[in-house]
PDB file of C-alpha atoms in Angstrom:
ATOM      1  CA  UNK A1083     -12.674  -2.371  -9.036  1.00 44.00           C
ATOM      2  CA  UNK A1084     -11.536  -6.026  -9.695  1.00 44.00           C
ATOM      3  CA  UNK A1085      -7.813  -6.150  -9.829  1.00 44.00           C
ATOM      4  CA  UNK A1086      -5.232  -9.049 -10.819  1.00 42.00           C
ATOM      5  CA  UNK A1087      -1.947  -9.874  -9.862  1.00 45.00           C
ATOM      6  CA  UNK A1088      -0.206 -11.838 -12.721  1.00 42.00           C
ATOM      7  CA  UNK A1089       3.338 -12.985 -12.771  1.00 42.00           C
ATOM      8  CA  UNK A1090       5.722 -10.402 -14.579  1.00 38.00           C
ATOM      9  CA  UNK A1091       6.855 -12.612 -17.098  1.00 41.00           C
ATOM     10  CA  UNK A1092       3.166 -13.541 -18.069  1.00 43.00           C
ATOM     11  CA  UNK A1093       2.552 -10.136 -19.744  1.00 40.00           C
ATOM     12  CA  UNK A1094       4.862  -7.142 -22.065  1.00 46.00           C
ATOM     13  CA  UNK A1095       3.779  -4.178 -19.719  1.00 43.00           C
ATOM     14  CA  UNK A1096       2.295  -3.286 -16.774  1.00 44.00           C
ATOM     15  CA  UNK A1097      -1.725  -3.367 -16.709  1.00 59.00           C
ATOM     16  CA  UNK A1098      -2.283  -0.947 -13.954  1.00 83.00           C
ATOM     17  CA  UNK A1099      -1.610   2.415 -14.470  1.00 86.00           C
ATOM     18  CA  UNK A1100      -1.443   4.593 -11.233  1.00 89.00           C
ATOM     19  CA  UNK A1101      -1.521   7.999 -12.510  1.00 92.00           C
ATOM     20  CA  UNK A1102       0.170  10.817  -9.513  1.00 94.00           C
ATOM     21  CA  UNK A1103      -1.267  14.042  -9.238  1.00 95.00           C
ATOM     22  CA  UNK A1104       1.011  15.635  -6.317  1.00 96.00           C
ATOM     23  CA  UNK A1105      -0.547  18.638  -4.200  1.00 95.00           C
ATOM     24  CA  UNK A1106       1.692  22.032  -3.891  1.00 94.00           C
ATOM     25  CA  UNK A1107       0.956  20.459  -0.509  1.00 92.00           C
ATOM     26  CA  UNK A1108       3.211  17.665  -1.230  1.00 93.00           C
ATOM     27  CA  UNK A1109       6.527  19.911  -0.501  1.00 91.00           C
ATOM     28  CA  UNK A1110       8.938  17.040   0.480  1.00 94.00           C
ATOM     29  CA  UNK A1111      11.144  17.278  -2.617  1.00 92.00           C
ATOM     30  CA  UNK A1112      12.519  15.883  -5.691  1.00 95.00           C
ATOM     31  CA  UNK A1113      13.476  12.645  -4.111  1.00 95.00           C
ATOM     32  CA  UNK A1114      10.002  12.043  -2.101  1.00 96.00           C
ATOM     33  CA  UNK A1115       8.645  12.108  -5.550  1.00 96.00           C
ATOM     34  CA  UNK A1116      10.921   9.460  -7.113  1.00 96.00           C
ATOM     35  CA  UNK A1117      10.550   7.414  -4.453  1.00 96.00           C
ATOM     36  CA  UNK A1118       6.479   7.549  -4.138  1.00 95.00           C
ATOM     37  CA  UNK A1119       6.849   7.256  -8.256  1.00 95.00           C
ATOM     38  CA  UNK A1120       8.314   3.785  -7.358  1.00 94.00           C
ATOM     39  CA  UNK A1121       6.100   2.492  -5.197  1.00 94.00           C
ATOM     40  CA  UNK A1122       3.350   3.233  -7.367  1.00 93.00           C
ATOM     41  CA  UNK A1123       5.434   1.531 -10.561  1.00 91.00           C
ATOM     42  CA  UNK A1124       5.853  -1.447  -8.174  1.00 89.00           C
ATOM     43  CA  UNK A1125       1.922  -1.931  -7.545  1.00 88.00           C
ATOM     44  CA  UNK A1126       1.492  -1.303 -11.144  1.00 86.00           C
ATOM     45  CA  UNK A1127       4.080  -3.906 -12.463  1.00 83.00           C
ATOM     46  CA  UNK A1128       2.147  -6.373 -10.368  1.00 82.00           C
ATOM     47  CA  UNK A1129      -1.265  -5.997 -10.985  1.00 83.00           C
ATOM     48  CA  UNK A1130      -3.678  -5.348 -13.612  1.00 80.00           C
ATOM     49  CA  UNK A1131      -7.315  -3.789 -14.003  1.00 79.00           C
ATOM     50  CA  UNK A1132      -8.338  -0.478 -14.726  1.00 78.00           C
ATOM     51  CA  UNK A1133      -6.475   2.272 -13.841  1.00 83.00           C
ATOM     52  CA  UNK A1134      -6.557   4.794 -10.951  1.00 89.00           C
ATOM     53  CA  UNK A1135      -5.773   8.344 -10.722  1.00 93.00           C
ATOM     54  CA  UNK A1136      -3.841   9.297  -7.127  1.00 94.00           C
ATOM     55  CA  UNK A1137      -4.321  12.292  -5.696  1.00 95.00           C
ATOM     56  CA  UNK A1138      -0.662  13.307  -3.233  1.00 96.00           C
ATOM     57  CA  UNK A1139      -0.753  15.178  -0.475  1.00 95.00           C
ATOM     58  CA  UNK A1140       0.910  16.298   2.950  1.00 95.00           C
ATOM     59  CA  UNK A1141      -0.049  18.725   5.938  1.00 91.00           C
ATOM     60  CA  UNK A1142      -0.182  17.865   9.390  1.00 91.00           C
ATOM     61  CA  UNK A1143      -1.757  14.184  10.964  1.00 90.00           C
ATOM     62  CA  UNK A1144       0.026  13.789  13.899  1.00 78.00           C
ATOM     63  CA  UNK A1145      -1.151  10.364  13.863  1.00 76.00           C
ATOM     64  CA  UNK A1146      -1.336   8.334  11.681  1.00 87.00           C
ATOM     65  CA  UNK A1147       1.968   8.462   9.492  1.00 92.00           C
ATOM     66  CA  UNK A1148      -0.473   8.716   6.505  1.00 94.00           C
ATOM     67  CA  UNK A1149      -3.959   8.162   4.656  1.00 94.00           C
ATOM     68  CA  UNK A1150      -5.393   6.360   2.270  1.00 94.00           C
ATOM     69  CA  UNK A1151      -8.286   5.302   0.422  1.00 94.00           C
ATOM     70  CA  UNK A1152     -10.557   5.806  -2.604  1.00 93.00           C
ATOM     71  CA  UNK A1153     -12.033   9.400  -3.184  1.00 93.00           C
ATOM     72  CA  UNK A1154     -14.640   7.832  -6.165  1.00 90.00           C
ATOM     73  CA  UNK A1155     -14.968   5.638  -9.200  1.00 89.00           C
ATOM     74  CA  UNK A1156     -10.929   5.598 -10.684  1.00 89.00           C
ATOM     75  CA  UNK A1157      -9.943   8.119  -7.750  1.00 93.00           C
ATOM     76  CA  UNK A1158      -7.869   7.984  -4.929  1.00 94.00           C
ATOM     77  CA  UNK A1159      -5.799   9.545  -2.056  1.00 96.00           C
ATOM     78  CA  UNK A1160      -2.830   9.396  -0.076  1.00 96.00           C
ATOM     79  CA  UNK A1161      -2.070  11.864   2.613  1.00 96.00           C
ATOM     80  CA  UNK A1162       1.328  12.104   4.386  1.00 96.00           C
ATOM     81  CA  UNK A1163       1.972  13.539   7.775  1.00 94.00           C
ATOM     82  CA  UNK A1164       4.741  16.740   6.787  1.00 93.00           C
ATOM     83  CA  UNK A1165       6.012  16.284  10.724  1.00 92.00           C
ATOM     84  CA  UNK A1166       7.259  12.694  10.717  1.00 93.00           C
ATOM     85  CA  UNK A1167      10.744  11.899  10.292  1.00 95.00           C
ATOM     86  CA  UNK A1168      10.878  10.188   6.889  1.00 96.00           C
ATOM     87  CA  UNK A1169      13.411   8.047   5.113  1.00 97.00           C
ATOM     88  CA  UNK A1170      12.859   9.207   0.939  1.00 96.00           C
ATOM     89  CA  UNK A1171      15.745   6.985  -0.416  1.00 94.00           C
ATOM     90  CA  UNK A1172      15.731   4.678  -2.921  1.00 90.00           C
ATOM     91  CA  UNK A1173      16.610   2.001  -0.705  1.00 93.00           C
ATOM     92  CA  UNK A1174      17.388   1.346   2.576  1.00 94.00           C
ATOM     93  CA  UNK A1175      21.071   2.853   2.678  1.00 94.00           C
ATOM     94  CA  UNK A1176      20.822   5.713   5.436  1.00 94.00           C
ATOM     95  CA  UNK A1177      17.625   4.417   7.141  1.00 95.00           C
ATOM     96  CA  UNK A1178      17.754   5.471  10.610  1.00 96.00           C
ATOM     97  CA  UNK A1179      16.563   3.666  13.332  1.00 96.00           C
ATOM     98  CA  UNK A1180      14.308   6.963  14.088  1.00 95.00           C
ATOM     99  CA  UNK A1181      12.443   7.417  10.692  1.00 96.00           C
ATOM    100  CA  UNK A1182       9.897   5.658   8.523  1.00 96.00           C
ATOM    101  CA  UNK A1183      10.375   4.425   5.372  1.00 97.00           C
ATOM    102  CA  UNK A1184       8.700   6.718   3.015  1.00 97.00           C
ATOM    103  CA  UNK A1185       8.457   3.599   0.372  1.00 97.00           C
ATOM    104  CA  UNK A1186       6.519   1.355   2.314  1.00 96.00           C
ATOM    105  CA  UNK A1187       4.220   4.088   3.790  1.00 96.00           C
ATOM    106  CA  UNK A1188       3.619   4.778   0.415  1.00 96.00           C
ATOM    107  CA  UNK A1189       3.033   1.309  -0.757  1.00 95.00           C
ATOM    108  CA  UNK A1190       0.841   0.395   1.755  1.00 95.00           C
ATOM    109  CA  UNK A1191      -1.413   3.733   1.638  1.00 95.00           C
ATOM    110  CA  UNK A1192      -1.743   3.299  -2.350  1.00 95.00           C
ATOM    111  CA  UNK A1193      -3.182  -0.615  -1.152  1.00 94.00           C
ATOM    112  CA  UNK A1194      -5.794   1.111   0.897  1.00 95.00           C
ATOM    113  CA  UNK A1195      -6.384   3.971  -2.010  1.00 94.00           C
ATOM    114  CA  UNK A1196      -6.858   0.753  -4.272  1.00 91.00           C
ATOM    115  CA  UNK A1197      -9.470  -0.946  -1.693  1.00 91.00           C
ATOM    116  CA  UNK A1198      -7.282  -2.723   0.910  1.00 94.00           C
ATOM    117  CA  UNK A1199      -9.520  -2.473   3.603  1.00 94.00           C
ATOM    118  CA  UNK A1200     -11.597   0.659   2.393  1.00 93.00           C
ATOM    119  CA  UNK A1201     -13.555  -1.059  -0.568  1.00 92.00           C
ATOM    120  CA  UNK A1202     -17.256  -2.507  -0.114  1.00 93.00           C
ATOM    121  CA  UNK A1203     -15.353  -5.130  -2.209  1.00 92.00           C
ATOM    122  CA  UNK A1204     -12.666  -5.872   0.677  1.00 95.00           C
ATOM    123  CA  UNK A1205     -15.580  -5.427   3.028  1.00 95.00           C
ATOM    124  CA  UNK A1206     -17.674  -7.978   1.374  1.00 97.00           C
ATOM    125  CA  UNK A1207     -15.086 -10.758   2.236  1.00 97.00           C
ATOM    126  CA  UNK A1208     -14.384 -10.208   5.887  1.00 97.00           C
ATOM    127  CA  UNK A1209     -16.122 -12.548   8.209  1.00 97.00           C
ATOM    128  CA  UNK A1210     -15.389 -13.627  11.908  1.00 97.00           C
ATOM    129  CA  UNK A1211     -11.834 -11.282  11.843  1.00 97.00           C
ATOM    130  CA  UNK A1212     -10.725 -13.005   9.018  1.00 97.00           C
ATOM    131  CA  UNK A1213     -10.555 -12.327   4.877  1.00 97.00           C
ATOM    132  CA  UNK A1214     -12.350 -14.567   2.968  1.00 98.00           C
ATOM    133  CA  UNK A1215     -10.784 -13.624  -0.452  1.00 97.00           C
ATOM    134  CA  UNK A1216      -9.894 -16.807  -2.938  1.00 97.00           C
ATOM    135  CA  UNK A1217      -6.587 -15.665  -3.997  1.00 95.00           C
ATOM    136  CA  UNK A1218      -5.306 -14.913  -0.489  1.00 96.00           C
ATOM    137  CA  UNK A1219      -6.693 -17.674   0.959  1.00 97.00           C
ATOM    138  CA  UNK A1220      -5.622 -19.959  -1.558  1.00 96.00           C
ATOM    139  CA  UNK A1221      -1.760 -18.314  -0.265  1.00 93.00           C
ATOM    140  CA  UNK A1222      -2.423 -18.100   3.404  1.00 95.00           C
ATOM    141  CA  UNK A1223      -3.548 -21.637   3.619  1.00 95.00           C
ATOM    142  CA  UNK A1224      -6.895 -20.453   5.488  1.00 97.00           C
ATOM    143  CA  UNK A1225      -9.092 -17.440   5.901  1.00 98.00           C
ATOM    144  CA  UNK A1226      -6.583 -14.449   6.871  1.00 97.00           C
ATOM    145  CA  UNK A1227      -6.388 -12.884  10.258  1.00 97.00           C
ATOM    146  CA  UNK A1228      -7.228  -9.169  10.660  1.00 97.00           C
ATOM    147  CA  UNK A1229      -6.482  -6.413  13.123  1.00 96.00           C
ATOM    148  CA  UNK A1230      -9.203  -5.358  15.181  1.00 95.00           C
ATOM    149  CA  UNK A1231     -10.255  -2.369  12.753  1.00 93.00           C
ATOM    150  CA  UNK A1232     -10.424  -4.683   9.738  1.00 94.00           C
ATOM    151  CA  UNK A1233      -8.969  -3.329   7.444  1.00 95.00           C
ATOM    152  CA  UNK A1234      -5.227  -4.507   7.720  1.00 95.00           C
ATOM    153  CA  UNK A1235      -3.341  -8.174   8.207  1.00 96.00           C
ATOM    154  CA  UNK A1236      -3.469  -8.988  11.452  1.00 95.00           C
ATOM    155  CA  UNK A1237      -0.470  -9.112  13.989  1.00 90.00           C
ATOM    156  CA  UNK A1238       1.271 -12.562  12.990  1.00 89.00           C
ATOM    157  CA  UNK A1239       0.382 -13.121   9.630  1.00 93.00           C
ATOM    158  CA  UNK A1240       3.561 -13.464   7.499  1.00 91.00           C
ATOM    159  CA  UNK A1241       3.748 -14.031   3.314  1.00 90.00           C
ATOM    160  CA  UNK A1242       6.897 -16.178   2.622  1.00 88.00           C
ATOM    161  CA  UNK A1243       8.835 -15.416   6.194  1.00 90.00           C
ATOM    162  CA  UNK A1244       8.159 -11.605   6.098  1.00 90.00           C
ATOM    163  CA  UNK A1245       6.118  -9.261   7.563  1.00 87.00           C
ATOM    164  CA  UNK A1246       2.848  -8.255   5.118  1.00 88.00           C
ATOM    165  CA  UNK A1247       2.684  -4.727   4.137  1.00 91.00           C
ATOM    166  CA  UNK A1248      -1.035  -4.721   5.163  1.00 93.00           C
ATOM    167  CA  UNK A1249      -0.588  -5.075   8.346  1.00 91.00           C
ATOM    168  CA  UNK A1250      -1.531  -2.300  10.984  1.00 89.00           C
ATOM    169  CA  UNK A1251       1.601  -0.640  11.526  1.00 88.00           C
ATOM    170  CA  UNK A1252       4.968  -0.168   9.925  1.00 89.00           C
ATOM    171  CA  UNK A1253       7.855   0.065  12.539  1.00 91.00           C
ATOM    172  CA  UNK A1254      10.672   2.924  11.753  1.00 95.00           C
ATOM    173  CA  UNK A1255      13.831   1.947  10.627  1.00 96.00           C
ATOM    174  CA  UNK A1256      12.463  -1.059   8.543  1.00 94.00           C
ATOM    175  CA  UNK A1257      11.467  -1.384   4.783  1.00 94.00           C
ATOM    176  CA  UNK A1258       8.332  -4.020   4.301  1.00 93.00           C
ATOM    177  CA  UNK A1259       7.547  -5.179   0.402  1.00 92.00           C
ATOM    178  CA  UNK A1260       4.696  -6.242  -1.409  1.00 91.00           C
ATOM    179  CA  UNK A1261       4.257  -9.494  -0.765  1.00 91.00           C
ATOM    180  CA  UNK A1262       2.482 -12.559  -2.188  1.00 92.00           C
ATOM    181  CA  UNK A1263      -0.636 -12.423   0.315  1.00 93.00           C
ATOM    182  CA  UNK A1264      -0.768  -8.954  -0.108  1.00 92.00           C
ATOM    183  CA  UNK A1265      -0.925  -9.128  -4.144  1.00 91.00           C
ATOM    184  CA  UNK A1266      -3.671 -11.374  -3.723  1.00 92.00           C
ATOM    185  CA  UNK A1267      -5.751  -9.395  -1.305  1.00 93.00           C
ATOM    186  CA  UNK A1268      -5.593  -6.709  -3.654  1.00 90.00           C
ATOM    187  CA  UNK A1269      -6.941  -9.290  -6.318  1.00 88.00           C
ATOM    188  CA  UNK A1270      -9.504 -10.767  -4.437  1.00 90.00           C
TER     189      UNK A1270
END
């Protein structure tokens, strides 16, 4: 799947549809929905290419928070552990020290259901611990560090001052964004 990330103001409407299919597994609610519905409008607003239809689920994990990756051509998955404390608001008003950010999970498990680090595509770029993709290079300044696994930004690598949603963990009581060398490792 070859993605883009074009500015907003470049093109009318979003190129990427993310279509949700949500499990009677997914029991977390009304606002759980809303605010995985936004994550996924945020990764479509910024990218284009064809679209991808996300399958929404939760049961027990334990560890990690959640999954994701690609089930097959145009499919995907995202998993959620039911037993974590999570943060569903819209923001970050009432985000307790204690519990994750239900956004940025979700952001950052839609990037692996879109390839982030579970594509032959991403695969096909990584070299030596690093990412070898134009676009994010181009960003980065260099060929990007990765976590030991390979499949995340590495501890240390920061887009524009802040922390990369990619990277291998994301700490409770703290919201992380797409950012810039994120958008263009899902382009490359």
């Amino acid at each position: 799947m070859t993605l883009r990330a074009d500015p907003l103001e470049a093109r009318d409407t979003p190129a990427l549809a993310l279509a949700l299919e949500y499990a009677p597994s997914f029991a977390f609610g009304a606002e759980a929905r809303a605010t995985f519905d936004a994550a996924a409008a945020r990764l479509g607003a910024a990218l284009t290419g064809p679209g991808l239809v996300v399958r929404v689920e939760a049961g027990p994990l334990g560890r990690p928070l959640a999954t994701g990756g690609p089930t097959g051509p145009g499919a995907g998955l995202v998993t959620f552990d039911a037993g974590d404390p999570w943060h569903f608001g819209a923001g970050t008003a009432g985000l307790d020290p204690g519990e994750f950010d239900f956004y940025s999970v979700a952001l950052h498990e839609l990037g692996h259901a879109l390839g982030v680090g579970t594509a032959p595509q991403w695969s096909s770029l990584v070299s030596g611990g690093h990412f070898h993709g134009a676009s994010a290079v181009a960003l980065y300044g260099g060929p990007v560090p990765l976590s030991p696994d390979g499949d995340h930004w590495g501890d240390g690598v920061r887009s524009g001052g802040r922390s990369p949603l990619f990277g291998p963990s994301i700490a409770p009581g703290a919201r992380v964004g797409l950012t810039a060398v994120g958008a263009a490792g899902l382009r490359d």
